[in-house]
CSV table of C-alpha atoms in Angstrom, one decimal:
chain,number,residue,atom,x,y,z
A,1192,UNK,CA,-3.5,8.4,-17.9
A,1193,UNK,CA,-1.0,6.8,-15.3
A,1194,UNK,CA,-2.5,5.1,-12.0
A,1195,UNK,CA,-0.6,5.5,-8.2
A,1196,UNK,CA,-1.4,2.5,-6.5
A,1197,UNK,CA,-1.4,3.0,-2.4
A,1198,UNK,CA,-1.1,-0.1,-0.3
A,1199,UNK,CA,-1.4,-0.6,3.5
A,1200,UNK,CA,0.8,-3.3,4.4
A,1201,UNK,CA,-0.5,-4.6,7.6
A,1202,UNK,CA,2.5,-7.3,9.1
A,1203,UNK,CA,3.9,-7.4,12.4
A,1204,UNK,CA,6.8,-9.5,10.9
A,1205,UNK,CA,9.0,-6.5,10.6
A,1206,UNK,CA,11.6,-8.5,8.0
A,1207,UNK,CA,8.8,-9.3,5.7
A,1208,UNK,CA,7.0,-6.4,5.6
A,1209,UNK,CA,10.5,-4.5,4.8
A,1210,UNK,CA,10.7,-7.3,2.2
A,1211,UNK,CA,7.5,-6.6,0.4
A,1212,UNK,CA,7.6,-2.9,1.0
A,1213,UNK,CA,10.6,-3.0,-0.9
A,1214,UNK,CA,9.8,-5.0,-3.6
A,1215,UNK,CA,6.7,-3.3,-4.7
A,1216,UNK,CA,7.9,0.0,-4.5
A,1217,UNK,CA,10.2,-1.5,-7.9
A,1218,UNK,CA,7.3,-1.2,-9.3
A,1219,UNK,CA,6.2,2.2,-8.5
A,1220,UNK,CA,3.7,0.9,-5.7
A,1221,UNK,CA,3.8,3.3,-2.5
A,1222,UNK,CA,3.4,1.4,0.6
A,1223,UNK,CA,2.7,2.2,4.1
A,1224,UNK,CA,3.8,0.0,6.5
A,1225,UNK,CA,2.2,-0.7,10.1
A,1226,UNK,CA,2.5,-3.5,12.5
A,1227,UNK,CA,-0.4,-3.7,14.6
A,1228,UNK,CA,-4.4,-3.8,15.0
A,1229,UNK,CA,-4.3,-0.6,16.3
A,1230,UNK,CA,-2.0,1.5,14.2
A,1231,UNK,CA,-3.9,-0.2,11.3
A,1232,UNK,CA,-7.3,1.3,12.1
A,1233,UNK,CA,-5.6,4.5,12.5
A,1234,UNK,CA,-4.2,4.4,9.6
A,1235,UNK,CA,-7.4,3.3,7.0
A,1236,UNK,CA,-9.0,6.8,8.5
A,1237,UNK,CA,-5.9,9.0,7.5
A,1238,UNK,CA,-5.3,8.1,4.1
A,1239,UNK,CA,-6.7,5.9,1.2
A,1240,UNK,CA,-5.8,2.8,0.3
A,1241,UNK,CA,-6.3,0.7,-3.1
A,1242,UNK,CA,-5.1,-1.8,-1.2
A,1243,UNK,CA,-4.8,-3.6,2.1
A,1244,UNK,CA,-2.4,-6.7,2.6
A,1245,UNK,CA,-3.4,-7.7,6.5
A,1246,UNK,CA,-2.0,-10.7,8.2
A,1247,UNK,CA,-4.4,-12.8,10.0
A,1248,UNK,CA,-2.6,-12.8,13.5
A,1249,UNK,CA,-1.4,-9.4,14.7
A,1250,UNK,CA,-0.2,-9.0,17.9
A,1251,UNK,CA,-3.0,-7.1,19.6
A,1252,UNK,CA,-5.9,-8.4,17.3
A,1253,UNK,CA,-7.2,-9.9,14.7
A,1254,UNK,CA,-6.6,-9.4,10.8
A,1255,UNK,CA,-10.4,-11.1,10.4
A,1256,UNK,CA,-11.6,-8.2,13.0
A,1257,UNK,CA,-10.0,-5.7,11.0
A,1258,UNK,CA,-11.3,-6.6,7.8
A,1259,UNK,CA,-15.3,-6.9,9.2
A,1260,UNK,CA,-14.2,-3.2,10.6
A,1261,UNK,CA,-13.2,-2.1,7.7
A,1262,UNK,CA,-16.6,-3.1,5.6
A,1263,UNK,CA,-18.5,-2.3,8.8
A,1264,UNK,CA,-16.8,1.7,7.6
A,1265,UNK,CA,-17.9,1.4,4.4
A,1266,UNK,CA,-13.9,2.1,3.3
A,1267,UNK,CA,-13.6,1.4,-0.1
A,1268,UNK,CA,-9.9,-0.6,0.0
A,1269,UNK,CA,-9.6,-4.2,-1.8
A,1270,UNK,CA,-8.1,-6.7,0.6
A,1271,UNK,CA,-5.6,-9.6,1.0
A,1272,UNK,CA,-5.2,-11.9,3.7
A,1273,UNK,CA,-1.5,-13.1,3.6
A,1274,UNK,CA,-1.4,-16.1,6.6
A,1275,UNK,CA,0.8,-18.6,8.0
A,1276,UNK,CA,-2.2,-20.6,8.1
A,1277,UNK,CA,-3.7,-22.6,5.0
A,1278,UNK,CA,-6.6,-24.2,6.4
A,1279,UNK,CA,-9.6,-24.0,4.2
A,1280,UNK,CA,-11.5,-22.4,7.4
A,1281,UNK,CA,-9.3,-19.9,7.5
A,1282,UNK,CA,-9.5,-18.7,3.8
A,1283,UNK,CA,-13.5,-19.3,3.7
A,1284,UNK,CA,-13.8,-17.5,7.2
A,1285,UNK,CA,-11.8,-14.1,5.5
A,1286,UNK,CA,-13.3,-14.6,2.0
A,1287,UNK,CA,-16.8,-14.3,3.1
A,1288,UNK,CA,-15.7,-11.7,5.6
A,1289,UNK,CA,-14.6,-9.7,2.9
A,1290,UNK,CA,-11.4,-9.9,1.6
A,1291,UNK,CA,-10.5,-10.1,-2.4
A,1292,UNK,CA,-8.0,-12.8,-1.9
A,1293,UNK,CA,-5.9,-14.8,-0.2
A,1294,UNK,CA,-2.3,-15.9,-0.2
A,1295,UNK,CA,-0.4,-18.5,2.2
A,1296,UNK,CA,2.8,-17.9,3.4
A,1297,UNK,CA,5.6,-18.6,2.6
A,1298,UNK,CA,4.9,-16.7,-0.8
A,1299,UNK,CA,6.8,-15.4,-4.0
A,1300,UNK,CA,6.7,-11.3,-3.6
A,1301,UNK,CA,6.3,-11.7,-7.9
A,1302,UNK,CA,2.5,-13.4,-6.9
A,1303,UNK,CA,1.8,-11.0,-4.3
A,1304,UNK,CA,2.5,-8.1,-6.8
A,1305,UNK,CA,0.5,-9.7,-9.4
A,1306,UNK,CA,-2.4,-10.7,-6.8
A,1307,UNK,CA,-2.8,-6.6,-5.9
A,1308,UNK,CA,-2.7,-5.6,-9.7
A,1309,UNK,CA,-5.4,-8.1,-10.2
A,1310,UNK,CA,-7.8,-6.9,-6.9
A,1311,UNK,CA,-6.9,-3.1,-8.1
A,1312,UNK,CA,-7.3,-3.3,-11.7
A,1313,UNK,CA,-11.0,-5.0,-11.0
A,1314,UNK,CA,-12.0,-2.3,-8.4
A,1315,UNK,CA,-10.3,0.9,-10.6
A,1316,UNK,CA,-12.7,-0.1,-13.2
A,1317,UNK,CA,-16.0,-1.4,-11.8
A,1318,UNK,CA,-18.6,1.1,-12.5
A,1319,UNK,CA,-17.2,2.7,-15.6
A,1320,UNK,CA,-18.7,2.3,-18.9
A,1321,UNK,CA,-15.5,3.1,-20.8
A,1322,UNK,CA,-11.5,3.3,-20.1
A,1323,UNK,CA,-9.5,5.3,-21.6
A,1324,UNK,CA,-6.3,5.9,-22.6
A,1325,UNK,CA,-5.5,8.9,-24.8
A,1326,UNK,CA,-6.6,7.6,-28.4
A,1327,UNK,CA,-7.5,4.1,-26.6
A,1328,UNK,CA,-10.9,3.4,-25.6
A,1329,UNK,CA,-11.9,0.0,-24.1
A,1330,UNK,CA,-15.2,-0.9,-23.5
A,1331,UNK,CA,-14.8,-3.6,-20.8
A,1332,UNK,CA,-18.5,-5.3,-20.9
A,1333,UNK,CA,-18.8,-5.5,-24.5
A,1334,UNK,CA,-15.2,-6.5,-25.2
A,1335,UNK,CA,-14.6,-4.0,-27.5
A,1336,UNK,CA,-12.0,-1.7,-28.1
A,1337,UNK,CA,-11.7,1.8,-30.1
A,1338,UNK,CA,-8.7,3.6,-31.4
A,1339,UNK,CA,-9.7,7.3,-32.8
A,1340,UNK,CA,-13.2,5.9,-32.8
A,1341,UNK,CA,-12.7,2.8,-35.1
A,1342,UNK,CA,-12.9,-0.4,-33.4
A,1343,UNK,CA,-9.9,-2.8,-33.3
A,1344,UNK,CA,-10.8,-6.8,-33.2
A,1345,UNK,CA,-8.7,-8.5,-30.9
A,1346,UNK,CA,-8.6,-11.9,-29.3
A,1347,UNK,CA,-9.7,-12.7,-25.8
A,1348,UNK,CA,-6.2,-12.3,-25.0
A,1349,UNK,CA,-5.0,-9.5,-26.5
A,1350,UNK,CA,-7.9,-7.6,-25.0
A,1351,UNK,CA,-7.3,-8.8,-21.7
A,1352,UNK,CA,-3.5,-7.8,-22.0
A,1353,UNK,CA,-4.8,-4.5,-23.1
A,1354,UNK,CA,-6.7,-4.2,-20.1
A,1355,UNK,CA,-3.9,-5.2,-17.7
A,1356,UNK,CA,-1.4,-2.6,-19.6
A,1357,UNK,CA,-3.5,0.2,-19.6
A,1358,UNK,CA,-4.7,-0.2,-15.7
A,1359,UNK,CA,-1.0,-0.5,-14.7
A,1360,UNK,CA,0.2,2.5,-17.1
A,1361,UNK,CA,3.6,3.9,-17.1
A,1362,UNK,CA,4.5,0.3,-14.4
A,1363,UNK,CA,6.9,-2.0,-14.8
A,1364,UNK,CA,5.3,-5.7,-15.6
A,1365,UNK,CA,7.1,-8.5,-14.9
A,1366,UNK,CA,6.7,-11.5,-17.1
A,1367,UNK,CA,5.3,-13.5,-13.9
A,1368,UNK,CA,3.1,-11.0,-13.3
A,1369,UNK,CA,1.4,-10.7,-16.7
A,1370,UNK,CA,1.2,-14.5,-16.8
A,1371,UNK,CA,-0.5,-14.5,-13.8
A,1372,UNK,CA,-3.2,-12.3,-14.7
A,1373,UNK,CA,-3.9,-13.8,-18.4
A,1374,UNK,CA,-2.9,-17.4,-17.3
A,1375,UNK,CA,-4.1,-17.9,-13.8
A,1376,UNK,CA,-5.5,-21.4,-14.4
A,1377,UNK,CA,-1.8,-22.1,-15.6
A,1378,UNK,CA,-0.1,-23.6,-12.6
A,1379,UNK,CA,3.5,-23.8,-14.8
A,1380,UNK,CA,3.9,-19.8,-15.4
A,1381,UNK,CA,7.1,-20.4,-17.0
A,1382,UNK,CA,5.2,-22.0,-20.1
A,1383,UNK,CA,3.6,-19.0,-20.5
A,1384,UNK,CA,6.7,-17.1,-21.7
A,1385,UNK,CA,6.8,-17.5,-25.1
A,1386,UNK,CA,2.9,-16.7,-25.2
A,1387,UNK,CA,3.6,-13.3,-23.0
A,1388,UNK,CA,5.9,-12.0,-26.2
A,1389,UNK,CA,3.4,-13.8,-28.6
A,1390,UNK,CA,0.7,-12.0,-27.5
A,1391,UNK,CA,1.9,-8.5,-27.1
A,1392,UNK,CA,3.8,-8.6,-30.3
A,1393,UNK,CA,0.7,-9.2,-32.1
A,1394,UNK,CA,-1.2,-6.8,-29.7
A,1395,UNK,CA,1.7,-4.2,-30.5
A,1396,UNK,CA,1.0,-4.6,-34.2
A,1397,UNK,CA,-2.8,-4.5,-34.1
A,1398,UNK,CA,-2.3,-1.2,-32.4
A,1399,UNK,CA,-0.2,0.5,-34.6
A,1400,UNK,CA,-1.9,-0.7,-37.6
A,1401,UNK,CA,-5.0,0.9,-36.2
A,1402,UNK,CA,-3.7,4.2,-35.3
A,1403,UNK,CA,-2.3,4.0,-31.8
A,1404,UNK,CA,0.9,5.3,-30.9
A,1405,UNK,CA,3.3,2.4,-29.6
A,1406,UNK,CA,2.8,2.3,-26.1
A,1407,UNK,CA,4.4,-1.3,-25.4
A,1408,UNK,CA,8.0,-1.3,-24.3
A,1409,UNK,CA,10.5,-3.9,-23.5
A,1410,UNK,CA,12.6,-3.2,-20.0
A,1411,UNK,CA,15.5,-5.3,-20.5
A,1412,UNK,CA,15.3,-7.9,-17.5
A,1413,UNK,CA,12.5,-6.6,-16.2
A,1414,UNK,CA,10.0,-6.9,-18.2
A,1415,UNK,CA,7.4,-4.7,-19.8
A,1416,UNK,CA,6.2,-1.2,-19.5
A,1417,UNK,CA,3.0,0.3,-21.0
A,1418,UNK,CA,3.1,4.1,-21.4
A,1419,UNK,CA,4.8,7.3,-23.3
């Protein structure tokens, strides 16, 4: 079970849209790059998208306009606003327009990366009563979690690790981006560090000691990766 993600990376700026092009595809994330309105709504018809960074001021329209088109098409893409702007209007205005987040620029391509797993990982799943991953199965709304049928009890964390690994399967995780998604109330990610390799090492062991094959592997200054 491995997931593509496809991203639409909507930025007149061409430098930064090179930039985080670039940096995602690291982590086996194909982007598509346009630079205007119009190329844009082109471009959500042709293909589809798990994800849609948009930039609030495009040279021949608006990144709000092409979010209410977007819902007004009933196309099924999660959504980030990335702005120069960081007025609170501004990121109420496209949050109850539609989008899934929001991030001010300048920003760290790490928390960008991280923000899209997070947005991705929700919308893959929604709907689905189980996930799973060969002898894995989750049970996301009742927290539980079965290996060849017999259920594993793991913490809150551990679970939600689980969750993140398996959703990004056969991806390279940075430590900033794990800590973003199981610490995001943490505003100092670099205390999380010693709790990333806490956690998965007991994760890891709960696994095995279950049944599972040993999925969880260390990419030397990288970080982790989540597959066979």
């Amino acid at each position: 079970m491995a997931f593509v993600t496809n991203i639409l990376i909507v930025e007149d700026e061409k430098l930064l849209s090179n930039s985080i092009a670039q940096y995602l595809q690291k982590s086996n994330i194909h982007c598509t790059q346009v630079y205007t309105y119009d190329t844009a709504v082109n471009s959500v018809h042709d293909f589809s998208y798990d994800c849609i960074v948009i930039d609030i001021g495009l040279p021949d329209g608006s990144g709000i306009d092409l979010i209410k088109y977007i819902k007004r098409k009933k196309i099924n893409s999660s959504l980030i606003i990335i702005s120069a702007r960081n007025s609170l209007e501004d990121k109420l205005e496209g949050l109850n327009t539609g989008a899934d987040d929001f991030l001010t620029k300048p920003f760290h391509l790490s928390e960008l990366n991280a923000r899209i797993n997070a947005v991705v990982r929700r919308k893959k799943f929604d709907g689905n009563d189980t996930i799973e991953f060969n002898e894995i199965t989750i049970n996301p709304e009742s927290k539980s979690v079965l290996i060849n049928e017999k259920k594993v009890s793991l913490t809150k964390k551990e679970f939600e690790l689980l969750v993140y690994f398996v959703s990004n399967a056969n991806k390279i995780l940075t430590k900033d981006a794990i800590a973003y998604n199981l610490w995001q109330g943490n505003a100092d990610l670099a205390i999380s560090s010693e709790l990333i390799y806490t956690h998965i090492k007991n994760l890891r062991k709960k696994l095995v000691e279950s049944g599972a094959k040993d999925y969880i592997q260390a990419v030397y200054g990288m970080g982790y990766k989540f597959g066979e």
